[in-house]
Short mmCIF file of C-alpha atoms and ligand atoms in Angstrom, two decimals:
data_model
loop_
_atom_site.label_atom_id
_atom_site.label_comp_id
_atom_site.label_asym_id
_atom_site.label_seq_id
_atom_site.Cartn_x
_atom_site.Cartn_y
_atom_site.Cartn_z
CA MET A 390 150.03 84.03 85.87
CA SER A 391 149.58 80.77 87.74
CA ASP A 392 146.38 78.84 87.48
CA THR A 393 144.38 79.49 90.64
CA PRO A 394 141.44 77.11 91.04
CA ASP A 395 139.05 79.95 90.13
CA SER A 396 140.70 80.64 86.79
CA ALA A 397 141.10 76.90 86.16
CA VAL A 398 137.36 76.50 86.67
CA HIS A 399 136.68 79.39 84.32
CA THR A 400 139.01 78.05 81.64
CA TYR A 401 137.58 74.54 81.85
CA THR A 402 134.04 75.91 81.62
CA GLU A 403 134.88 78.02 78.56
CA GLN A 404 136.52 75.04 76.83
CA HIS A 405 133.39 72.94 77.22
CA ARG A 406 130.88 75.65 76.45
CA THR A 407 129.78 74.51 73.00
CA ALA A 408 129.44 70.82 73.85
CA PHE A 409 127.50 71.73 76.99
CA LEU A 410 125.03 73.90 75.08
CA ASP A 411 124.58 71.25 72.37
CA ASP A 412 123.77 68.68 75.05
CA LEU A 413 121.33 70.98 76.81
CA ALA A 414 119.60 71.66 73.48
CA SER A 415 119.21 67.91 72.90
CA TRP A 416 117.51 67.55 76.27
CA LEU A 417 115.22 70.55 75.64
CA ARG A 418 114.06 68.86 72.41
CA ILE A 419 112.38 66.15 74.49
CA PRO A 420 108.91 67.56 75.33
CA SER A 421 108.70 66.15 78.86
CA VAL A 422 105.34 67.73 79.71
CA SER A 423 104.15 65.90 82.82
CA ALA A 424 100.65 67.40 82.73
CA GLN A 425 99.73 65.91 79.33
CA PRO A 426 99.27 62.11 79.18
CA GLU A 427 100.24 62.04 75.49
CA HIS A 428 103.75 63.06 76.63
CA ASP A 429 104.17 60.25 79.19
CA GLY A 430 106.62 58.54 76.85
CA ASP A 431 108.58 61.78 76.46
CA VAL A 432 108.84 62.25 80.23
CA ARG A 433 110.32 58.75 80.47
CA ARG A 434 112.64 59.46 77.52
CA SER A 435 113.79 62.63 79.33
CA ALA A 436 114.58 60.60 82.47
CA GLU A 437 116.51 58.05 80.42
CA TRP A 438 118.40 60.78 78.56
CA LEU A 439 119.42 62.44 81.83
CA SER A 440 120.39 59.19 83.48
CA ALA A 441 122.67 58.31 80.54
CA LYS A 442 124.18 61.82 80.56
CA LEU A 443 124.91 61.64 84.29
CA ARG A 444 126.60 58.29 83.76
CA GLU A 445 128.69 59.87 81.01
CA THR A 446 129.51 62.78 83.37
CA GLY A 447 131.06 60.27 85.74
CA PHE A 448 128.37 59.40 88.29
CA PRO A 449 129.05 55.71 89.04
CA VAL A 450 125.44 55.20 90.17
CA THR A 451 122.48 56.38 88.09
CA GLU A 452 119.00 54.97 88.50
CA ILE A 453 115.50 55.68 87.27
CA TRP A 454 113.04 55.61 90.14
CA ASP A 455 109.50 54.83 89.09
CA THR A 456 106.55 56.35 90.91
CA PRO A 457 102.81 55.78 90.34
CA GLY A 458 103.22 58.80 88.01
CA ALA A 459 106.31 60.04 86.16
CA PRO A 460 109.81 58.67 86.84
CA ALA A 461 112.53 60.48 88.81
CA VAL A 462 116.28 60.19 88.22
CA PHE A 463 118.70 59.43 91.03
CA ALA A 464 122.48 59.60 90.75
CA GLU A 465 125.25 59.22 93.27
CA TRP A 466 129.00 59.91 93.23
CA PRO A 467 130.74 58.97 96.50
CA SER A 468 133.67 61.13 97.51
CA GLY A 469 135.86 58.27 98.68
CA ASP A 470 136.79 60.40 101.71
CA PRO A 471 135.28 58.85 104.87
CA ASP A 472 134.91 62.30 106.49
CA ALA A 473 133.22 63.95 103.53
CA PRO A 474 129.70 65.31 104.08
CA THR A 475 126.84 64.25 101.81
CA VAL A 476 124.93 66.72 99.67
CA LEU A 477 121.72 66.07 97.74
CA VAL A 478 120.82 68.20 94.69
CA TYR A 479 117.13 68.55 93.84
CA GLY A 480 115.63 69.63 90.51
CA HIS A 481 113.04 68.41 88.01
CA HIS A 482 113.16 67.20 84.41
CA ASP A 483 109.51 67.71 83.50
CA VAL A 484 108.32 70.97 81.92
CA GLN A 485 105.19 73.08 81.58
CA PRO A 486 103.05 72.62 78.46
CA ALA A 487 104.03 74.82 75.49
CA ALA A 488 102.79 75.31 71.95
CA ARG A 489 103.88 77.66 69.19
CA GLU A 490 100.41 79.23 69.07
CA ASP A 491 100.67 80.33 72.74
CA GLY A 492 102.83 83.18 71.45
CA TRP A 493 106.26 81.59 71.02
CA ASP A 494 108.48 83.23 68.38
CA THR A 495 110.06 79.85 67.65
CA ASP A 496 109.16 76.20 68.30
CA PRO A 497 109.28 75.74 72.11
CA PHE A 498 110.86 72.30 71.68
CA GLU A 499 113.41 73.35 69.04
CA PRO A 500 115.82 75.47 71.14
CA VAL A 501 117.60 78.42 69.55
CA ILE A 502 120.39 80.69 70.77
CA ARG A 503 119.78 84.40 70.16
CA ASP A 504 121.45 87.44 71.77
CA GLY A 505 123.27 85.39 74.40
CA ARG A 506 120.19 83.49 75.45
CA MET A 507 118.88 80.02 74.83
CA TYR A 508 115.14 79.95 74.14
CA GLY A 509 113.10 76.79 74.69
CA ARG A 510 110.65 75.24 77.14
CA GLY A 511 112.62 74.15 80.20
CA ALA A 512 115.67 76.33 79.41
CA ALA A 513 115.38 77.93 82.86
CA ASP A 514 112.66 75.85 84.57
CA ASP A 515 114.30 73.56 85.19
CA LYS A 516 116.51 71.64 82.74
CA GLY A 517 119.10 74.42 82.37
CA GLN A 518 119.47 74.67 86.12
CA VAL A 519 119.75 70.91 86.58
CA PHE A 520 122.21 70.69 83.73
CA PHE A 521 124.74 73.21 85.06
CA HIS A 522 125.53 70.67 87.76
CA THR A 523 126.94 68.25 85.17
CA LEU A 524 129.62 70.56 83.80
CA GLY A 525 130.06 72.05 87.29
CA VAL A 526 131.19 68.78 88.84
CA ARG A 527 133.56 68.10 85.91
CA ALA A 528 135.08 71.58 86.34
CA HIS A 529 135.42 70.92 90.08
CA LEU A 530 137.42 67.76 89.36
CA ALA A 531 139.51 69.36 86.62
CA ALA A 532 140.42 72.38 88.77
CA THR A 533 141.27 70.39 91.89
CA GLY A 534 142.84 67.32 90.27
CA ARG A 535 140.43 65.10 92.18
CA THR A 536 138.94 61.93 90.72
CA ALA A 537 135.75 62.16 92.81
CA PRO A 538 133.86 65.15 94.25
CA ALA A 539 134.88 66.65 97.61
CA VAL A 540 131.43 65.72 98.95
CA ASN A 541 129.38 62.57 98.54
CA LEU A 542 127.22 63.94 95.77
CA LYS A 543 123.64 62.79 95.16
CA LEU A 544 121.08 64.07 92.67
CA LEU A 545 117.33 63.60 92.76
CA ILE A 546 115.61 64.99 89.67
CA GLU A 547 111.86 64.45 89.79
CA GLY A 548 109.45 64.17 86.86
CA GLU A 549 106.22 65.60 88.26
CA GLU A 550 107.07 69.01 89.71
CA GLU A 551 105.01 70.87 87.12
CA SER A 552 102.05 68.67 88.04
CA GLY A 553 102.23 69.47 91.75
CA SER A 554 104.66 66.66 92.77
CA PRO A 555 101.81 64.30 93.74
CA HIS A 556 104.10 61.34 94.53
CA PHE A 557 107.20 63.18 95.65
CA ARG A 558 106.74 63.05 99.41
CA ALA A 559 106.02 59.29 99.29
CA LEU A 560 109.08 58.74 97.08
CA VAL A 561 111.33 60.64 99.49
CA GLU A 562 109.91 58.75 102.48
CA GLU A 563 110.31 55.40 100.77
CA ARG A 564 113.90 56.13 99.67
CA ALA A 565 114.94 58.20 102.69
CA ALA A 566 117.94 55.97 103.46
CA ARG A 567 119.37 56.37 99.93
CA LEU A 568 118.68 60.11 99.96
CA ALA A 569 120.18 60.81 103.41
CA ALA A 570 122.24 64.01 103.26
CA ASP A 571 123.80 66.70 105.45
CA ALA A 572 122.45 69.44 103.18
CA VAL A 573 120.06 69.77 100.25
CA ILE A 574 120.74 72.09 97.31
CA VAL A 575 117.60 73.03 95.41
CA SER A 576 118.29 74.30 91.89
CA ASP A 577 114.81 75.34 90.83
CA THR A 578 114.69 79.01 91.82
CA GLY A 579 116.17 82.27 90.69
CA MET A 580 118.16 85.35 91.61
CA TRP A 581 117.01 88.91 92.09
CA ASP A 582 117.97 90.06 88.57
CA GLU A 583 120.75 89.90 85.93
CA ASN A 584 123.00 92.24 87.93
CA THR A 585 122.17 91.22 91.47
CA PRO A 586 123.21 87.68 92.38
CA THR A 587 121.28 86.41 95.37
CA VAL A 588 120.73 83.26 97.34
CA CYS A 589 117.21 82.38 98.41
CA THR A 590 117.13 81.27 102.05
CA GLY A 591 113.61 79.93 102.44
CA MET A 592 110.08 79.46 101.20
CA ARG A 593 106.77 80.02 102.91
CA GLY A 594 104.44 77.15 103.70
CA LEU A 595 100.80 76.91 102.72
CA ALA A 596 97.61 75.84 104.51
CA GLU A 597 94.33 76.09 102.61
CA CYS A 598 90.87 75.85 104.07
CA GLU A 599 87.29 76.04 102.96
CA ILE A 600 84.55 77.08 105.36
CA GLU A 601 80.96 76.23 104.35
CA LEU A 602 78.04 77.58 106.36
CA TYR A 603 74.48 76.29 106.12
CA GLY A 604 71.36 78.15 107.27
CA PRO A 605 67.78 77.32 106.23
CA GLU A 606 67.40 74.03 104.36
CA GLN A 607 66.58 75.96 101.21
CA ASP A 608 66.61 79.60 100.09
CA ILE A 609 63.70 81.31 101.86
CA HIS A 610 61.75 84.58 101.44
CA SER A 611 63.53 87.53 103.03
CA GLY A 612 60.18 89.27 103.63
CA SER A 613 58.53 86.38 105.44
CA PHE A 614 61.59 85.30 107.46
CA GLY A 615 64.24 88.03 107.17
CA GLY A 616 65.41 89.53 110.43
CA ALA A 617 64.21 86.53 112.39
CA VAL A 618 66.59 83.67 111.34
CA PRO A 619 70.41 83.59 110.94
CA ASN A 620 71.79 84.31 107.45
CA PRO A 621 74.83 82.19 106.42
CA ALA A 622 76.10 84.81 103.95
CA THR A 623 76.17 87.42 106.71
CA ALA A 624 77.96 84.92 108.95
CA VAL A 625 80.63 84.29 106.30
CA ALA A 626 81.11 88.03 105.82
CA ARG A 627 81.54 88.49 109.59
CA LEU A 628 84.21 85.78 109.64
CA VAL A 629 86.12 87.41 106.81
CA ALA A 630 85.81 90.83 108.42
CA ALA A 631 87.28 89.45 111.64
CA LEU A 632 90.31 87.83 109.94
CA HIS A 633 92.60 90.87 110.29
CA ASP A 634 92.88 93.69 112.80
CA ALA A 635 93.24 97.37 111.88
CA ASP A 636 97.04 96.96 111.54
CA GLY A 637 96.71 94.14 109.02
CA ARG A 638 97.70 91.51 111.58
CA ILE A 639 95.86 88.22 111.56
CA ALA A 640 93.42 88.26 114.48
CA ILE A 641 93.16 84.50 114.98
CA PRO A 642 94.36 83.72 118.52
CA GLY A 643 97.48 81.54 118.42
CA PHE A 644 98.13 82.12 114.71
CA TYR A 645 101.57 83.67 115.28
CA ASP A 646 102.68 81.03 117.81
CA GLY A 647 106.29 80.03 117.12
CA VAL A 648 106.84 82.48 114.22
CA THR A 649 110.56 83.00 113.50
CA GLU A 650 110.97 86.77 113.42
CA LEU A 651 113.24 88.51 110.92
CA THR A 652 116.65 89.38 112.33
CA ALA A 653 118.05 92.90 112.08
CA ALA A 654 120.77 91.54 109.77
CA GLU A 655 118.21 90.04 107.38
CA ARG A 656 116.18 93.22 107.30
CA ALA A 657 119.30 95.24 106.53
CA LEU A 658 120.31 92.85 103.71
CA PHE A 659 116.78 92.86 102.20
CA ALA A 660 116.93 96.65 102.23
CA GLU A 661 120.11 96.54 100.11
CA LEU A 662 118.25 94.93 97.21
CA PRO A 663 117.42 97.35 94.39
CA PHE A 664 113.67 97.08 94.99
CA ASP A 665 111.46 99.49 93.04
CA GLU A 666 107.99 99.45 94.52
CA ALA A 667 106.39 101.23 91.54
CA SER A 668 107.59 98.59 89.09
CA TRP A 669 106.67 95.83 91.54
CA LEU A 670 103.15 97.28 91.65
CA ARG A 671 103.00 97.26 87.84
CA THR A 672 103.90 93.55 87.90
CA ALA A 673 101.29 93.02 90.61
CA ARG A 674 98.72 94.90 88.48
CA SER A 675 97.72 96.64 91.71
CA ARG A 676 97.20 100.34 92.42
CA SER A 677 98.71 100.31 95.89
CA ALA A 678 100.62 98.19 98.36
CA SER A 679 99.09 97.29 101.69
CA GLY A 680 99.63 94.77 104.46
CA GLU A 681 100.83 94.21 107.98
CA ALA A 682 101.96 97.44 109.67
CA GLY A 683 105.66 97.74 110.47
CA TYR A 684 106.97 95.66 107.57
CA SER A 685 108.23 96.54 104.09
CA THR A 686 106.62 95.04 101.00
CA LEU A 687 109.41 92.48 100.56
CA GLU A 688 109.25 91.54 104.23
CA ARG A 689 105.49 91.06 103.94
CA VAL A 690 105.82 88.80 100.93
CA TRP A 691 108.83 86.78 102.07
CA ALA A 692 108.90 86.65 105.83
CA ARG A 693 105.44 87.25 107.26
CA PRO A 694 102.53 84.83 107.43
CA THR A 695 99.33 85.84 105.69
CA ALA A 696 95.64 85.03 105.43
CA GLU A 697 94.08 85.70 102.04
CA VAL A 698 90.50 85.19 100.97
CA ASN A 699 90.73 83.36 97.64
CA GLY A 700 87.02 83.15 97.02
CA ILE A 701 83.75 83.96 98.73
CA GLY A 702 80.19 83.26 97.72
CA GLY A 703 76.62 82.46 98.60
CA GLY A 704 73.10 83.41 97.64
CA TYR A 705 71.80 84.98 94.49
CA GLN A 706 74.41 86.35 92.06
CA GLY A 707 72.33 86.67 88.89
CA ALA A 708 70.86 89.75 87.20
CA GLY A 709 68.39 91.92 89.09
CA SER A 710 67.31 91.01 92.59
CA LYS A 711 66.01 87.96 94.33
CA THR A 712 64.77 88.58 97.86
CA ILE A 713 66.01 85.51 99.70
CA ILE A 714 67.92 84.37 102.71
CA PRO A 715 70.36 81.93 101.09
CA SER A 716 70.61 78.42 102.44
CA SER A 717 74.42 78.37 102.31
CA ALA A 718 77.57 80.43 101.84
CA LEU A 719 81.27 79.65 101.71
CA VAL A 720 84.72 81.16 101.83
CA LYS A 721 88.07 79.75 100.72
CA ILE A 722 91.05 81.06 102.66
CA SER A 723 94.74 80.32 102.17
CA PHE A 724 97.36 80.91 104.84
CA ARG A 725 101.02 81.38 103.88
CA LEU A 726 103.15 80.20 106.76
CA VAL A 727 106.68 81.10 107.82
CA ALA A 728 109.36 79.17 109.66
CA GLY A 729 108.30 78.14 113.14
CA GLN A 730 104.61 77.77 112.25
CA ASP A 731 103.16 74.29 112.36
CA PRO A 732 100.37 73.56 109.84
CA ASP A 733 98.58 71.22 112.30
CA HIS A 734 98.52 73.94 114.93
CA ILE A 735 97.25 76.43 112.33
CA GLN A 736 94.37 74.07 111.50
CA GLN A 737 93.44 73.86 115.17
CA VAL A 738 93.49 77.60 115.84
CA VAL A 739 91.63 78.44 112.63
CA ARG A 740 88.94 75.87 113.43
CA ALA A 741 88.58 77.08 117.03
CA TRP A 742 88.45 80.72 115.90
CA ALA A 743 85.80 80.05 113.23
CA GLU A 744 83.64 77.81 115.40
CA ALA A 745 83.55 80.40 118.20
CA ARG A 746 82.17 82.95 115.73
CA ILE A 747 79.53 80.95 113.89
CA PRO A 748 76.09 81.97 115.20
CA ALA A 749 73.60 79.47 116.66
CA GLY A 750 71.42 77.86 114.02
CA ILE A 751 74.16 77.87 111.35
CA ARG A 752 75.73 74.49 110.63
CA HIS A 753 79.28 74.41 109.32
CA ARG A 754 81.89 72.30 107.59
CA ILE A 755 85.57 73.29 107.69
CA THR A 756 87.97 71.35 105.46
CA PHE A 757 91.72 71.71 105.05
CA SER A 758 93.77 70.53 102.06
CA PRO A 759 97.13 68.83 102.71
CA ALA A 760 99.53 71.54 103.88
CA THR A 761 103.03 72.47 102.70
CA ARG A 762 105.45 73.32 105.48
CA PRO A 763 107.65 76.42 105.43
CA CYS A 764 111.43 76.13 105.23
CA LEU A 765 114.18 78.55 106.16
CA THR A 766 117.95 78.32 106.54
CA PRO A 767 119.39 80.90 108.94
CA LEU A 768 121.91 83.35 107.46
CA ASP A 769 124.67 82.13 109.76
CA HIS A 770 124.25 78.46 108.82
CA PRO A 771 127.65 77.13 107.61
CA ALA A 772 126.09 75.52 104.52
CA LEU A 773 124.41 78.77 103.50
CA ARG A 774 127.66 80.65 103.94
CA ALA A 775 129.36 78.06 101.71
CA VAL A 776 126.76 78.56 98.96
CA SER A 777 127.15 82.30 99.17
CA ARG A 778 130.98 82.06 99.05
CA ALA A 779 130.87 79.72 96.02
CA MET A 780 128.50 82.08 94.23
CA GLY A 781 130.66 85.08 95.17
CA ARG A 782 133.73 83.41 93.62
CA ALA A 783 131.85 82.72 90.37
CA PHE A 784 130.20 86.13 90.09
CA GLY A 785 132.96 88.30 91.59
CA GLN A 786 130.24 90.30 93.37
CA LYS A 787 128.67 90.63 96.80
CA ILE A 788 125.91 88.06 97.18
CA LEU A 789 122.66 89.26 98.74
CA PHE A 790 119.80 87.19 100.12
CA THR A 791 116.15 86.78 99.19
CA ARG A 792 113.34 84.51 100.20
CA GLU A 793 110.51 83.03 98.20
CA GLY A 794 106.93 83.93 99.06
CA GLY A 795 105.56 80.80 97.37
CA SER A 796 105.64 77.23 98.57
CA GLY A 797 107.20 74.08 97.13
CA PRO A 798 108.24 70.46 97.56
CA ALA A 799 111.64 71.48 99.00
CA ALA A 800 110.02 71.44 102.43
CA ASP A 801 109.41 67.68 102.06
CA LEU A 802 113.15 67.14 101.70
CA GLN A 803 113.82 69.26 104.77
CA ASP A 804 111.19 67.40 106.82
CA VAL A 805 111.89 63.83 105.78
CA LEU A 806 115.68 64.02 105.56
CA GLY A 807 116.12 66.44 108.46
CA ALA A 808 118.67 68.40 106.43
CA PRO A 809 118.90 72.16 105.79
CA VAL A 810 117.67 73.24 102.35
CA LEU A 811 119.74 75.74 100.36
CA PHE A 812 118.54 77.30 97.13
CA LEU A 813 121.01 77.73 94.29
CA GLY A 814 119.33 79.16 91.21
CA ILE A 815 120.62 81.45 88.46
CA SER A 816 117.35 82.15 86.72
CA VAL A 817 116.06 85.75 86.58
CA PRO A 818 112.49 87.13 86.54
CA SER A 819 112.66 87.88 82.80
CA ASP A 820 113.26 84.18 81.98
CA GLY A 821 109.54 83.62 81.44
CA TRP A 822 108.86 80.53 83.53
CA HIS A 823 105.64 78.82 82.40
CA ALA A 824 105.26 81.55 79.73
CA PRO A 825 105.93 81.75 75.99
CA ASN A 826 109.56 82.37 74.91
CA GLU A 827 111.10 80.92 78.08
CA LYS A 828 114.87 81.45 77.98
CA VAL A 829 118.00 81.22 80.03
CA GLU A 830 120.81 83.82 80.03
CA LEU A 831 123.93 81.98 78.86
CA ASP A 832 126.27 84.13 80.97
CA LEU A 833 124.29 83.23 84.08
CA LEU A 834 124.07 79.58 83.08
CA PHE A 835 127.88 79.41 83.03
CA LYS A 836 128.06 81.32 86.31
CA GLY A 837 125.89 78.49 87.62
CA VAL A 838 128.43 75.98 86.29
CA GLU A 839 131.27 77.87 88.00
CA THR A 840 129.32 78.24 91.25
CA THR A 841 128.77 74.50 91.54
CA ALA A 842 132.42 73.91 90.60
CA HIS A 843 133.38 75.89 93.73
CA LEU A 844 130.51 74.67 95.86
CA TRP A 845 131.56 71.11 96.62
CA GLY A 846 134.92 72.17 98.06
CA GLU A 847 133.28 74.97 100.07
CA LEU A 848 130.61 72.65 101.46
CA ALA A 849 133.12 69.90 102.25
CA GLU A 850 134.94 72.38 104.49
CA ALA A 851 131.86 74.03 105.96
CA LEU A 852 130.10 70.79 106.93
CA ARG A 853 133.09 68.71 107.99
ZN1 ZN B 103 110.64 74.37 88.32
#
């Protein structure tokens, strides 16, 4: 049988399996916990380790980019072909805190391989998923006989993701010219499950607000004054009650302006996923599912905007009773946003809606935290089709599509660089991100290697 590129990739990957796993284990031994100042030196050591490894992989340019916090790693490997598109890979080299006494069966920073899995902090989130790119690009070269990748390949691996990426946006803005790309590949997500390879096509955005209402200048007697002055706790409750209509739609005028609706094709593909609502509800620790009428649970979580009350309070909450009209009350609300929604517009409509409903005699303060924008790559985008084809070649299966209900720094790359964001992750829900006994499935890890080995050729054609 002749060596097709696919079998050449597979053979090359198999030949380098042991060395690859040894290297990954060495990296996992560095406890690069960005949240804990005592590990600052380890986070830097992790960046230096990765930079050296990328140099060894063949990247002619590797740099450590300092930020006011933890350092990021940048690497670049030009294609040499003047027509080649440029692709930027994003991941992170910092990890969540971990200690044996949290419930780990083995030392979180002494990785072990058991039952086809590698256990250790960062195995899946995100060192394993960054690392498959190193062997992937070598397999790409070996299988195609090239000396440089088919695309101009760039990597940006940040060191503060697990601490909320406080300096990431500024770093991307400052280095935008070096980071310029035709597409961004984010390898910090997962697939549906072990048997269902999927590509994530977008993440929701997030806008958070706090509404504080002030009534009398201090708590006052509800017998002497009750019924005759406005009560801020009642006013907060009225606001919350008016947030949704009877169909679970958000009743703030203008909230849905610009929303990108699901296409029939996306809905059909979501419906092909082996979704089991009963087991999803067990994970949710909830007795029933509810939400916007006309949408499935997955559609509600992935593709519809939401308004959730995260906290509400005011007045006396102690034992027994205290007959007062409280002087203040507050509610914290978070809005998940979908493609097409603009966080600045959301702030305006929320403010206008709340202010129109606050009764006379109640003062208010409405504050918004910095927002995260939504991102979404349409199913027919050539770069997304290339990712799905590369994954299909590695897995030998039909690739389905998911979205992510949460929000992340990927949107900064989309906004600042003006490039579509694609998500290539091979992690599965059982990998235990942020939890004890985090692991990565070795079979999937090597499927990740093979996917990236196919990806650069596919993207070079798709984006040319
Ligand atoms: Zn991560």
